[in-house]
Amino acid sequence: MTFRRWRTLALLAVLAGVPVLVGIAVKIQTGDGGAAGHDGGEGGPAFLSQVAHNGLFLVFASLAVTLPFFLPMATGLIAGDSIAGEAQGGTLRYLLVAPAGRTRLLLVKYATTLTFCLAGTLVVALSALTTGALLFPLGDITLLSGTSIPFGEGLLRALAIAGVVALSLIGVAAVGLFVSTLTTSGTAAMATTVGLLITVQILDTIPQLEAVQPYLFPHYWLSFADLLRDPVYWDQLQKNVGLQALYAVVFGSAAWARFTTRDITA
């Protein structure tokens, strides 16, 4: 049902459009196919500087561009509406009439949100790969460590990166699910989740909060760039997955405690 809603399809369409816009922008900027003229850091800009030479880098650049805002925002909207949207529409009570139980319903809603995380990430990756193949040459990949690998292995690394990006959204999904159990307004739940997302990302950029930043769910999001090294740096990747799992356990448990004791009137 989630993937048949126009809102979900619109979110996926927006996600698919971002790599197209990025690819066109790089193509216009490079003009004759030269370098993109960016040389800052190992995230989006560093990937963008390689897009004109190899279209596969558009996958990495697009994921780096969408992960800080577009992907988590879309995930927050789906998660925030999962329970509260049913309550607002007056269908939550009827769902619980079936012998499925509240725990099972909550698990299904969370699984649906995680499925959207994976679908949204793959949509970005596939759109970027298609756009990159149409606008730029494809070939061997030069990793951030300077090692060159075949195009086929580059595709496998791109798939692995998409998986890591999808896993990076587990924490946002859990927070949104918890918020969704606190209200009967889907709009309020979605707005609150997106607001929390923006607030946490702002906190993650303030130098004075360096001590607490490793515990904020977006802190290790861009660690997927370490998959483009030879050998792969696993430390930040492991911390990212562990942190997302911690948020899933804490906020998933809070959502379960709230939802199983809540008086359902709608």
PDB file of N, CA and C in Angstrom, residues 32-69:
ATOM      1  N   ASP A  32      33.614  20.738 -22.503  1.00  0.00           N
ATOM      2  CA  ASP A  32      34.318  19.886 -23.472  1.00  0.00           C
ATOM      3  C   ASP A  32      34.768  18.564 -22.880  1.00  0.00           C
ATOM      4  N   GLY A  33      34.271  18.258 -21.654  1.00  0.00           N
ATOM      5  CA  GLY A  33      34.613  16.952 -21.066  1.00  0.00           C
ATOM      6  C   GLY A  33      35.791  16.993 -20.126  1.00  0.00           C
ATOM      7  N   GLY A  34      36.201  18.206 -19.722  1.00  0.00           N
ATOM      8  CA  GLY A  34      37.318  18.293 -18.803  1.00  0.00           C
ATOM      9  C   GLY A  34      36.897  18.007 -17.396  1.00  0.00           C
ATOM     10  N   ALA A  35      37.773  18.257 -16.461  1.00  0.00           N
ATOM     11  CA  ALA A  35      37.474  18.004 -15.060  1.00  0.00           C
ATOM     12  C   ALA A  35      36.454  18.989 -14.567  1.00  0.00           C
ATOM     13  N   ALA A  36      35.751  18.572 -13.520  1.00  0.00           N
ATOM     14  CA  ALA A  36      34.649  19.380 -13.015  1.00  0.00           C
ATOM     15  C   ALA A  36      35.109  20.563 -12.207  1.00  0.00           C
ATOM     16  N   GLY A  37      36.372  20.584 -11.842  1.00  0.00           N
ATOM     17  CA  GLY A  37      36.885  21.769 -11.162  1.00  0.00           C
ATOM     18  C   GLY A  37      36.622  21.790  -9.687  1.00  0.00           C
ATOM     19  N   HIS A  38      36.323  20.610  -9.051  1.00  0.00           N
ATOM     20  CA  HIS A  38      36.141  20.555  -7.611  1.00  0.00           C
ATOM     21  C   HIS A  38      37.258  19.715  -7.037  1.00  0.00           C
ATOM     22  N   ASP A  39      37.744  20.116  -5.886  1.00  0.00           N
ATOM     23  CA  ASP A  39      38.830  19.360  -5.281  1.00  0.00           C
ATOM     24  C   ASP A  39      38.769  19.470  -3.772  1.00  0.00           C
ATOM     25  N   GLY A  40      37.557  19.372  -3.213  1.00  0.00           N
ATOM     26  CA  GLY A  40      37.449  19.565  -1.782  1.00  0.00           C
ATOM     27  C   GLY A  40      36.955  18.367  -1.050  1.00  0.00           C
ATOM     28  N   GLY A  41      37.847  17.696  -0.305  1.00  0.00           N
ATOM     29  CA  GLY A  41      37.425  16.633   0.584  1.00  0.00           C
ATOM     30  C   GLY A  41      37.185  15.328  -0.136  1.00  0.00           C
ATOM     31  N   GLU A  42      36.605  14.345   0.654  1.00  0.00           N
ATOM     32  CA  GLU A  42      36.411  13.009   0.131  1.00  0.00           C
ATOM     33  C   GLU A  42      34.944  12.689  -0.007  1.00  0.00           C
ATOM     34  N   GLY A  43      34.074  13.673   0.111  1.00  0.00           N
ATOM     35  CA  GLY A  43      32.658  13.410  -0.017  1.00  0.00           C
ATOM     36  C   GLY A  43      32.169  13.760  -1.396  1.00  0.00           C
ATOM     37  N   GLY A  44      31.039  14.525  -1.438  1.00  0.00           N
ATOM     38  CA  GLY A  44      30.447  14.858  -2.718  1.00  0.00           C
ATOM     39  C   GLY A  44      31.381  15.570  -3.673  1.00  0.00           C
ATOM     40  N   PRO A  45      32.063  16.657  -3.259  1.00  0.00           N
ATOM     41  CA  PRO A  45      32.923  17.386  -4.181  1.00  0.00           C
ATOM     42  C   PRO A  45      34.023  16.523  -4.784  1.00  0.00           C
ATOM     43  N   ALA A  46      34.681  15.652  -3.984  1.00  0.00           N
ATOM     44  CA  ALA A  46      35.748  14.813  -4.517  1.00  0.00           C
ATOM     45  C   ALA A  46      35.208  13.850  -5.561  1.00  0.00           C
ATOM     46  N   PHE A  47      34.019  13.332  -5.348  1.00  0.00           N
ATOM     47  CA  PHE A  47      33.401  12.453  -6.334  1.00  0.00           C
ATOM     48  C   PHE A  47      33.026  13.239  -7.580  1.00  0.00           C
ATOM     49  N   LEU A  48      32.506  14.447  -7.397  1.00  0.00           N
ATOM     50  CA  LEU A  48      32.094  15.261  -8.537  1.00  0.00           C
ATOM     51  C   LEU A  48      33.269  15.558  -9.461  1.00  0.00           C
ATOM     52  N   SER A  49      34.462  15.701  -8.899  1.00  0.00           N
ATOM     53  CA  SER A  49      35.627  16.016  -9.719  1.00  0.00           C
ATOM     54  C   SER A  49      35.998  14.869 -10.652  1.00  0.00           C
ATOM     55  N   GLN A  50      35.460  13.672 -10.381  1.00  0.00           N
ATOM     56  CA  GLN A  50      35.780  12.507 -11.196  1.00  0.00           C
ATOM     57  C   GLN A  50      34.659  12.112 -12.143  1.00  0.00           C
ATOM     58  N   VAL A  51      33.490  12.720 -12.006  1.00  0.00           N
ATOM     59  CA  VAL A  51      32.320  12.306 -12.788  1.00  0.00           C
ATOM     60  C   VAL A  51      32.562  12.456 -14.289  1.00  0.00           C
ATOM     61  N   ALA A  52      33.166  13.562 -14.693  1.00  0.00           N
ATOM     62  CA  ALA A  52      33.376  13.816 -16.122  1.00  0.00           C
ATOM     63  C   ALA A  52      34.312  12.792 -16.756  1.00  0.00           C
ATOM     64  N   HIS A  53      35.178  12.168 -15.938  1.00  0.00           N
ATOM     65  CA  HIS A  53      36.111  11.174 -16.454  1.00  0.00           C
ATOM     66  C   HIS A  53      35.508   9.774 -16.459  1.00  0.00           C
ATOM     67  N   ASN A  54      34.584   9.533 -15.543  1.00  0.00           N
ATOM     68  CA  ASN A  54      33.977   8.199 -15.430  1.00  0.00           C
ATOM     69  C   ASN A  54      32.565   8.357 -14.881  1.00  0.00           C
ATOM     70  N   GLY A  55      31.563   7.968 -15.673  1.00  0.00           N
ATOM     71  CA  GLY A  55      30.175   8.158 -15.280  1.00  0.00           C
ATOM     72  C   GLY A  55      29.772   7.381 -14.045  1.00  0.00           C
ATOM     73  N   LEU A  56      30.534   6.324 -13.674  1.00  0.00           N
ATOM     74  CA  LEU A  56      30.184   5.561 -12.471  1.00  0.00           C
ATOM     75  C   LEU A  56      30.333   6.400 -11.216  1.00  0.00           C
ATOM     76  N   PHE A  57      31.213   7.397 -11.272  1.00  0.00           N
ATOM     77  CA  PHE A  57      31.389   8.258 -10.110  1.00  0.00           C
ATOM     78  C   PHE A  57      30.138   9.095  -9.832  1.00  0.00           C
ATOM     79  N   LEU A  58      29.239   9.202 -10.808  1.00  0.00           N
ATOM     80  CA  LEU A  58      27.995   9.917 -10.565  1.00  0.00           C
ATOM     81  C   LEU A  58      27.145   9.182  -9.530  1.00  0.00           C
ATOM     82  N   VAL A  59      27.275   7.863  -9.459  1.00  0.00           N
ATOM     83  CA  VAL A  59      26.565   7.092  -8.429  1.00  0.00           C
ATOM     84  C   VAL A  59      27.055   7.516  -7.050  1.00  0.00           C
ATOM     85  N   PHE A  60      28.369   7.564  -6.870  1.00  0.00           N
ATOM     86  CA  PHE A  60      28.934   7.932  -5.579  1.00  0.00           C
ATOM     87  C   PHE A  60      28.606   9.381  -5.228  1.00  0.00           C
ATOM     88  N   ALA A  61      28.714  10.263  -6.218  1.00  0.00           N
ATOM     89  CA  ALA A  61      28.431  11.679  -5.979  1.00  0.00           C
ATOM     90  C   ALA A  61      26.966  11.893  -5.627  1.00  0.00           C
ATOM     91  N   SER A  62      26.061  11.207  -6.320  1.00  0.00           N
ATOM     92  CA  SER A  62      24.629  11.386  -6.076  1.00  0.00           C
ATOM     93  C   SER A  62      24.238  10.877  -4.690  1.00  0.00           C
ATOM     94  N   LEU A  63      24.813   9.758  -4.272  1.00  0.00           N
ATOM     95  CA  LEU A  63      24.531   9.248  -2.932  1.00  0.00           C
ATOM     96  C   LEU A  63      25.078  10.200  -1.868  1.00  0.00           C
ATOM     97  N   ALA A  64      26.250  10.782  -2.132  1.00  0.00           N
ATOM     98  CA  ALA A  64      26.817  11.749  -1.196  1.00  0.00           C
ATOM     99  C   ALA A  64      25.968  13.015  -1.114  1.00  0.00           C
ATOM    100  N   VAL A  65      25.355  13.403  -2.232  1.00  0.00           N
ATOM    101  CA  VAL A  65      24.517  14.605  -2.261  1.00  0.00           C
ATOM    102  C   VAL A  65      23.174  14.362  -1.593  1.00  0.00           C
ATOM    103  N   THR A  66      22.575  13.181  -1.815  1.00  0.00           N
ATOM    104  CA  THR A  66      21.228  12.919  -1.302  1.00  0.00           C
ATOM    105  C   THR A  66      21.215  12.441   0.142  1.00  0.00           C
ATOM    106  N   LEU A  67      22.311  11.834   0.614  1.00  0.00           N
ATOM    107  CA  LEU A  67      22.298  11.266   1.962  1.00  0.00           C
ATOM    108  C   LEU A  67      22.126  12.301   3.076  1.00  0.00           C
ATOM    109  N   PRO A  68      22.769  13.450   3.024  1.00  0.00           N
ATOM    110  CA  PRO A  68      22.593  14.396   4.133  1.00  0.00           C
ATOM    111  C   PRO A  68      21.172  14.916   4.298  1.00  0.00           C
ATOM    112  N   PHE A  69      20.360  14.975   3.236  1.00  0.00           N
ATOM    113  CA  PHE A  69      19.035  15.585   3.377  1.00  0.00           C
ATOM    114  C   PHE A  69      17.922  14.820   2.662  1.00  0.00           C
TER     115      PHE A  69
END
